[in-house]
CSV table of C-alpha atoms in Angstrom, one decimal:
chain,number,residue,atom,x,y,z
A,990,MET,CA,97.8,94.3,126.3
A,991,TYR,CA,95.1,92.6,128.2
A,992,ILE,CA,91.1,93.5,127.7
A,993,ASP,CA,89.0,91.9,129.9
A,994,PHE,CA,86.2,89.0,129.0
A,995,ARG,CA,83.4,91.7,129.1
A,996,LYS,CA,84.9,94.1,126.6
A,997,ARG,CA,85.9,91.3,124.4
A,998,PHE,CA,81.9,89.9,124.4
A,999,MET,CA,80.7,93.2,123.9
A,1000,PHE,CA,83.0,93.5,120.7
A,1001,LEU,CA,81.4,90.0,120.0
A,1002,VAL,CA,78.2,91.0,120.1
A,1003,LEU,CA,79.3,94.2,118.4
A,1004,SER,CA,80.7,92.7,115.5
A,1005,LEU,CA,77.5,90.3,115.1
A,1006,LEU,CA,75.5,93.2,114.5
A,1007,ILE,CA,78.3,94.9,112.1
A,1008,ASN,CA,78.6,91.4,109.8
A,1009,ALA,CA,75.2,90.6,109.4
A,1010,THR,CA,74.0,94.1,108.4
A,1011,GLY,CA,76.9,94.0,105.6
A,1012,HIS,CA,75.7,90.7,104.7
A,1013,ALA,CA,72.2,91.9,104.7
A,1014,LEU,CA,73.2,94.8,102.5
A,1015,THR,CA,75.1,92.6,100.1
A,1016,ILE,CA,72.3,90.1,99.8
A,1017,SER,CA,69.8,93.2,99.5
A,1018,THR,CA,71.4,95.0,96.8
A,1019,ASN,CA,72.1,91.8,95.0
A,1020,LEU,CA,75.2,93.0,93.7
A,1021,GLY,CA,77.5,90.3,94.9
A,1022,SER,CA,78.4,89.6,98.5
A,1023,ALA,CA,81.0,86.9,100.3
A,1024,VAL,CA,81.1,84.0,98.8
A,1025,TRP,CA,79.6,81.8,101.4
A,1026,THR,CA,76.8,84.1,101.8
A,1027,ALA,CA,76.4,83.7,98.2
A,1028,SER,CA,76.1,80.2,98.3
A,1029,ALA,CA,73.7,80.3,100.8
A,1030,VAL,CA,71.5,82.4,98.7
A,1031,ASN,CA,71.7,80.2,96.2
A,1032,ILE,CA,71.0,77.1,98.0
A,1033,ASN,CA,68.4,78.7,99.6
A,1034,ASN,CA,66.9,79.9,95.8
A,1035,CYS,CA,67.4,76.7,94.4
A,1036,PHE,CA,65.8,74.6,96.6
A,1037,SER,CA,63.0,77.1,97.5
A,1038,ILE,CA,63.6,76.8,101.1
A,1039,ASN,CA,62.7,80.2,102.0
A,1040,SER,CA,64.8,80.6,105.3
A,1041,LEU,CA,67.8,82.3,104.4
A,1042,SER,CA,68.7,81.7,108.2
A,1043,LEU,CA,68.1,78.4,108.1
A,1044,VAL,CA,70.7,77.4,105.0
A,1045,ILE,CA,72.9,79.8,106.4
A,1046,PHE,CA,72.7,77.8,110.1
A,1047,LEU,CA,73.1,74.3,108.0
A,1048,GLU,CA,75.9,75.5,105.8
A,1049,GLY,CA,77.7,76.6,109.0
A,1050,LEU,CA,76.9,73.5,110.6
A,1051,ALA,CA,78.3,71.4,107.6
A,1052,ILE,CA,81.5,73.3,107.5
A,1053,ASN,CA,81.7,72.6,111.5
A,1054,CYS,CA,81.4,69.1,111.1
A,1055,LEU,CA,83.7,68.9,108.1
A,1056,VAL,CA,86.4,71.1,110.5
A,1057,SER,CA,86.0,68.2,113.2
A,1058,LEU,CA,86.2,65.7,110.7
A,1059,ILE,CA,89.5,67.3,109.6
A,1060,ASP,CA,90.6,67.7,112.9
A,1061,LYS,CA,90.7,65.1,114.9
A,1062,LYS,CA,92.1,66.9,117.9
A,1063,ARG,CA,89.2,69.5,118.2
A,1064,LYS,CA,87.4,69.6,121.3
A,1065,ILE,CA,83.6,69.3,121.5
A,1066,SER,CA,83.4,72.8,123.5
A,1067,LYS,CA,85.1,74.5,120.4
A,1068,PHE,CA,82.4,72.8,117.9
A,1069,LEU,CA,79.6,73.8,120.3
A,1070,LEU,CA,81.0,77.2,120.8
A,1071,ASP,CA,80.8,77.6,116.8
A,1072,LEU,CA,77.2,76.6,116.8
A,1073,LEU,CA,76.7,79.1,119.2
A,1074,PHE,CA,78.3,82.1,116.9
A,1075,ILE,CA,76.1,80.6,113.7
A,1076,THR,CA,73.1,80.4,115.6
A,1077,PRO,CA,72.5,84.3,116.1
A,1078,PHE,CA,74.4,85.1,113.1
A,1079,SER,CA,72.0,83.4,110.7
A,1080,ILE,CA,68.9,84.7,112.7
A,1081,LEU,CA,70.5,88.2,112.5
A,1082,VAL,CA,71.3,88.0,108.8
A,1083,GLN,CA,67.7,87.0,107.9
A,1084,TYR,CA,66.1,90.0,110.1
A,1085,PHE,CA,68.0,92.2,108.4
A,1086,THR,CA,67.8,91.2,105.1
A,1087,ASN,CA,64.0,90.7,105.3
A,1088,TYR,CA,64.4,94.4,106.5
A,1089,LEU,CA,66.1,96.0,104.1
A,1090,GLU,CA,64.3,93.9,101.1
A,1091,GLY,CA,60.9,95.9,102.6
A,1092,LEU,CA,63.3,99.0,101.3
A,1093,ASN,CA,63.3,97.5,97.8
A,1094,LEU,CA,67.4,98.2,97.5
A,1095,GLN,CA,67.0,96.3,94.4
A,1096,HIS,CA,65.4,98.6,92.6
A,1097,GLN,CA,67.1,101.8,93.7
A,1098,LEU,CA,69.6,103.5,90.9
A,1099,LEU,CA,72.2,101.1,90.1
A,1100,LEU,CA,74.9,104.0,92.0
A,1101,ILE,CA,72.9,103.4,95.0
A,1102,ARG,CA,73.0,99.8,94.9
A,1103,ILE,CA,76.7,100.0,94.1
A,1104,VAL,CA,77.6,101.8,97.1
A,1105,LEU,CA,75.1,100.3,99.4
A,1106,ASP,CA,77.3,97.0,98.3
A,1107,ILE,CA,80.2,98.2,98.9
A,1108,LEU,CA,79.4,99.9,102.1
A,1109,GLY,CA,78.2,96.1,103.1
A,1110,ILE,CA,81.7,94.4,102.1
A,1111,VAL,CA,83.0,96.8,104.4
A,1112,PHE,CA,80.9,96.2,107.6
A,1113,ILE,CA,81.5,92.2,106.7
A,1114,SER,CA,85.3,93.3,106.7
A,1115,LEU,CA,84.9,95.2,110.1
A,1116,GLY,CA,82.6,92.7,111.6
A,1117,THR,CA,85.1,89.8,110.8
A,1118,SER,CA,87.7,92.2,111.9
A,1119,LEU,CA,86.3,92.6,115.2
A,1120,TYR,CA,85.2,89.1,116.6
A,1121,GLN,CA,88.5,87.4,115.5
A,1122,ARG,CA,90.4,90.3,117.5
A,1123,ALA,CA,87.5,89.8,120.5
A,1124,ASN,CA,89.1,85.8,119.9
A,1125,ILE,CA,86.4,84.2,122.3
A,1126,VAL,CA,85.2,82.0,119.1
A,1127,LEU,CA,85.2,82.0,115.2
A,1128,HIS,CA,82.5,81.7,112.6
A,1129,SER,CA,82.8,77.9,110.9
A,1130,ASN,CA,84.0,79.1,107.4
A,1131,ASP,CA,87.0,81.1,109.2
A,1132,ASP,CA,87.6,78.1,111.1
A,1133,PHE,CA,87.6,76.0,108.5
A,1134,MET,CA,90.4,78.5,106.5
A,1135,GLN,CA,92.6,78.4,109.9
A,1136,THR,CA,92.2,74.4,109.6
A,1137,ILE,CA,93.3,74.4,106.3
A,1138,ARG,CA,95.9,77.0,106.6
A,1139,PHE,CA,97.7,75.4,109.5
A,1140,MET,CA,97.4,71.7,109.1
A,1141,PHE,CA,98.1,71.4,105.4
A,1142,LEU,CA,99.3,74.7,104.0
A,1143,HIS,CA,102.1,75.5,106.5
A,1144,GLY,CA,100.6,78.7,107.4
A,1145,ASP,CA,99.9,79.7,103.7
A,1146,ALA,CA,97.1,82.1,104.3
A,1147,THR,CA,96.4,82.6,100.2
A,1148,LYS,CA,96.4,78.8,99.5
A,1149,ALA,CA,93.8,78.5,102.6
A,1150,GLN,CA,91.3,81.2,101.6
A,1151,ILE,CA,91.6,80.0,97.9
A,1152,ILE,CA,90.5,76.4,98.9
A,1153,HIS,CA,88.4,78.0,101.4
A,1154,PHE,CA,86.3,80.0,98.7
A,1155,LEU,CA,86.5,77.0,96.2
A,1156,VAL,CA,84.6,74.5,98.7
A,1157,SER,CA,81.7,77.4,98.8
A,1158,LEU,CA,82.0,77.6,95.2
A,1159,ILE,CA,81.4,74.1,95.1
A,1160,PHE,CA,78.1,74.1,97.6
A,1161,GLY,CA,76.8,77.1,95.7
A,1162,ARG,CA,77.5,75.2,91.9
A,1163,GLU,CA,75.9,72.1,93.0
A,1164,ALA,CA,73.0,73.2,94.3
A,1165,SER,CA,72.5,75.4,91.1
A,1166,GLY,CA,73.0,72.2,89.0
A,1167,PHE,CA,70.8,70.1,90.6
A,1168,ASN,CA,68.1,73.0,90.8
A,1169,HIS,CA,68.8,73.1,86.9
A,1170,TRP,CA,68.7,69.2,86.2
A,1171,ARG,CA,65.7,69.1,88.5
A,1172,ASN,CA,63.6,71.6,86.7
A,1173,SER,CA,64.9,70.7,82.8
A,1174,PRO,CA,62.7,68.8,80.7
A,1175,ARG,CA,63.9,65.7,80.0
A,1176,LEU,CA,65.6,65.6,76.5
A,1177,VAL,CA,64.9,62.3,76.2
A,1178,LYS,CA,61.6,60.4,76.4
A,1179,VAL,CA,61.0,57.1,75.6
A,1180,ASP,CA,57.7,55.7,74.4
A,1181,SER,CA,58.1,51.9,75.7
A,1182,ARG,CA,55.6,50.9,73.5
A,1183,ARG,CA,57.6,52.1,70.3
A,1184,LEU,CA,60.3,50.3,71.2
A,1185,LEU,CA,58.4,47.0,71.7
A,1186,SER,CA,56.6,47.2,68.0
């Protein structure tokens, strides 16, 4: 069944709003979120960037570049379309997160936070499903998973998803490790005068 471009575009816009709201809910409740969003929040906090939208955008740009390196046949138009998706997505996540954090969701009863976090995960799933069905553009992270899946894993979605998640965990873990190293007191302080005496 053919759906005209205007309807598909409307689904894409709706999916961006739903998806960004879902991510913002999971960030605001501080109970767990999608792995790439958690990685972006971790990087934002570790480096005191104070701009979640910038981190989400840069993370998406990095993955977009990685996909282009992996898939040599990828067209520049696909790269640019992915950037067009990442830009409003990252801005909307920041906007909705700021709004929801103003409601102090982190300080609500745990049961309320759990319900809101689950609602956020449902919104993320719904939003992702809608933009994939609109079939205009994918988020760079989803494009990365699809590229791995079909170029290296013979269509195995499970293995592709695991690798996709591992990359995001590495991003977030390395940021935490760097932050820990940067902020930890040096274990060994050597006084050069004592060495020479």
